[in-house]
């Protein structure tokens, strides 16, 4: 596991997830209240970026077919999605957001 800086805290607004590309992965960062969460940004159904979707409480709705995921756990919660998205440990260091990426051989 490797902690990587992916954004500064000020870039992430509530209800406006940030999509970033880091080490070949598409990652979405969400702000829910005082907490930040990082998940895969690509939907598990087809290719759509969840950072372009709609936040509804602790859920993100995919912009393409409206599948829903629970942001903190990544669980698929309805619509056409059945497969969870990956979540990543996420924390703030100073004014930077860092996430723990799995090593490449654990991808
Ligand atoms: Fe996300 Fe179909 S691509 S629900």
Tab-separated table of C-alpha atoms and ligand atoms in Angstrom:
chain	number	residue	atom	x	y	z
A	1	UNK	CA	0.000	0.000	0.000
A	2	UNK	CA	1.244	3.470	-0.858
A	3	UNK	CA	-0.121	6.790	0.361
A	4	UNK	CA	-0.418	9.252	-2.525
A	5	UNK	CA	-1.397	12.905	-2.556
A	6	UNK	CA	-4.306	13.322	-4.939
A	7	UNK	CA	-5.741	16.785	-4.297
A	8	UNK	CA	-5.841	19.702	-1.933
A	9	UNK	CA	-8.698	19.871	0.531
A	10	UNK	CA	-10.034	23.106	-0.969
A	11	UNK	CA	-10.663	21.390	-4.317
A	12	UNK	CA	-13.409	19.160	-2.944
A	13	UNK	CA	-16.860	20.573	-2.412
A	14	UNK	CA	-19.805	18.852	-0.854
A	15	UNK	CA	-22.123	17.467	-3.582
A	16	UNK	CA	-19.379	18.000	-6.173
A	17	UNK	CA	-17.112	14.954	-6.265
A	18	UNK	CA	-13.672	15.434	-7.724
A	19	UNK	CA	-12.363	13.010	-10.329
A	20	UNK	CA	-8.594	12.473	-10.419
A	21	UNK	CA	-6.308	10.127	-12.285
A	22	UNK	CA	-3.487	8.679	-10.204
A	23	UNK	CA	-1.109	5.917	-11.227
A	24	UNK	CA	-3.414	4.882	-14.031
A	25	UNK	CA	-6.501	4.678	-11.819
A	26	UNK	CA	-9.574	6.864	-12.035
A	27	UNK	CA	-10.472	7.920	-8.497
A	28	UNK	CA	-13.446	9.913	-7.213
A	29	UNK	CA	-13.173	11.901	-4.001
A	30	UNK	CA	-16.327	12.801	-2.105
A	31	UNK	CA	-16.919	15.171	0.772
A	32	UNK	CA	-19.755	14.113	3.058
A	33	UNK	CA	-20.039	16.474	5.987
A	34	UNK	CA	-16.651	16.562	7.706
A	35	UNK	CA	-15.396	13.374	6.050
A	36	UNK	CA	-13.689	12.597	2.757
A	37	UNK	CA	-14.070	9.323	0.897
A	38	UNK	CA	-12.255	7.951	-2.135
A	39	UNK	CA	-13.676	5.342	-4.478
A	40	UNK	CA	-13.155	4.076	-7.982
A	41	UNK	CA	-14.484	6.719	-10.317
A	42	UNK	CA	-15.514	4.326	-13.076
A	43	UNK	CA	-18.891	2.671	-12.616
A	44	UNK	CA	-18.871	-1.113	-12.230
A	45	UNK	CA	-21.657	-1.424	-14.824
A	46	UNK	CA	-20.249	0.276	-17.909
A	47	UNK	CA	-17.880	3.157	-18.568
A	48	UNK	CA	-19.149	6.257	-16.859
A	49	UNK	CA	-17.450	8.550	-14.385
A	50	UNK	CA	-19.217	8.679	-11.055
A	51	UNK	CA	-17.729	12.129	-10.409
A	52	UNK	CA	-20.154	13.297	-13.131
A	53	UNK	CA	-23.067	11.748	-11.230
A	54	UNK	CA	-25.376	13.030	-8.544
A	55	UNK	CA	-24.703	12.876	-4.831
A	56	UNK	CA	-27.744	12.060	-2.690
A	57	UNK	CA	-26.802	11.873	0.965
A	58	UNK	CA	-24.291	9.006	1.288
A	59	UNK	CA	-25.061	7.747	-2.219
A	60	UNK	CA	-23.771	8.498	-5.680
A	61	UNK	CA	-26.011	7.973	-8.676
A	62	UNK	CA	-24.253	7.072	-11.900
A	63	UNK	CA	-24.930	9.587	-14.672
A	64	UNK	CA	-25.356	6.934	-17.375
A	65	UNK	CA	-28.000	4.465	-16.121
A	66	UNK	CA	-28.664	5.819	-12.635
A	67	UNK	CA	-27.129	2.906	-10.733
A	68	UNK	CA	-26.550	3.809	-7.084
A	69	UNK	CA	-23.558	3.169	-4.834
A	70	UNK	CA	-23.054	3.722	-1.118
A	71	UNK	CA	-20.055	6.070	-1.040
A	72	UNK	CA	-18.460	4.998	2.287
A	73	UNK	CA	-18.615	1.261	1.499
A	74	UNK	CA	-18.727	1.201	-2.304
A	75	UNK	CA	-21.654	-1.236	-2.207
A	76	UNK	CA	-23.980	-1.411	-5.169
A	77	UNK	CA	-27.365	-0.233	-3.939
A	78	UNK	CA	-29.779	-0.535	-6.784
A	79	UNK	CA	-30.705	0.168	-10.333
A	80	UNK	CA	-28.699	-1.825	-12.850
A	81	UNK	CA	-25.543	-2.096	-10.726
A	82	UNK	CA	-24.760	-5.317	-8.871
A	83	UNK	CA	-20.996	-5.071	-8.391
A	84	UNK	CA	-19.415	-2.851	-5.749
A	85	UNK	CA	-16.841	-0.201	-6.553
A	86	UNK	CA	-13.532	-0.207	-4.732
A	87	UNK	CA	-12.973	2.194	-1.865
A	88	UNK	CA	-9.626	3.561	-0.727
A	89	UNK	CA	-8.492	4.704	2.717
A	90	UNK	CA	-8.443	8.490	2.594
A	91	UNK	CA	-7.109	11.094	5.009
A	92	UNK	CA	-6.062	14.722	5.227
A	93	UNK	CA	-2.450	15.705	5.822
A	94	UNK	CA	-2.125	19.456	6.246
A	95	UNK	CA	-4.174	20.792	3.344
A	96	UNK	CA	-3.583	17.736	1.163
A	97	UNK	CA	-5.839	14.759	0.562
A	98	UNK	CA	-3.973	11.472	0.480
A	99	UNK	CA	-5.261	8.002	-0.329
A	100	UNK	CA	-3.797	4.579	0.197
A	101	UNK	CA	-3.383	2.856	-3.143
A	102	UNK	CA	-2.836	-0.882	-3.341
A	103	UNK	CA	0.478	-2.018	-4.751
A	104	UNK	CA	0.355	-2.727	-8.471
A	105	UNK	CA	0.478	-6.500	-7.945
A	106	UNK	CA	-2.625	-6.221	-5.729
A	107	UNK	CA	-4.574	-4.213	-8.272
B	1	LIG	FE1	-23.186	3.261	-14.349
B	1	LIG	FE2	-24.589	1.922	-16.158
B	1	LIG	S1	-22.670	2.838	-16.414
B	1	LIG	S2	-25.158	2.429	-14.131
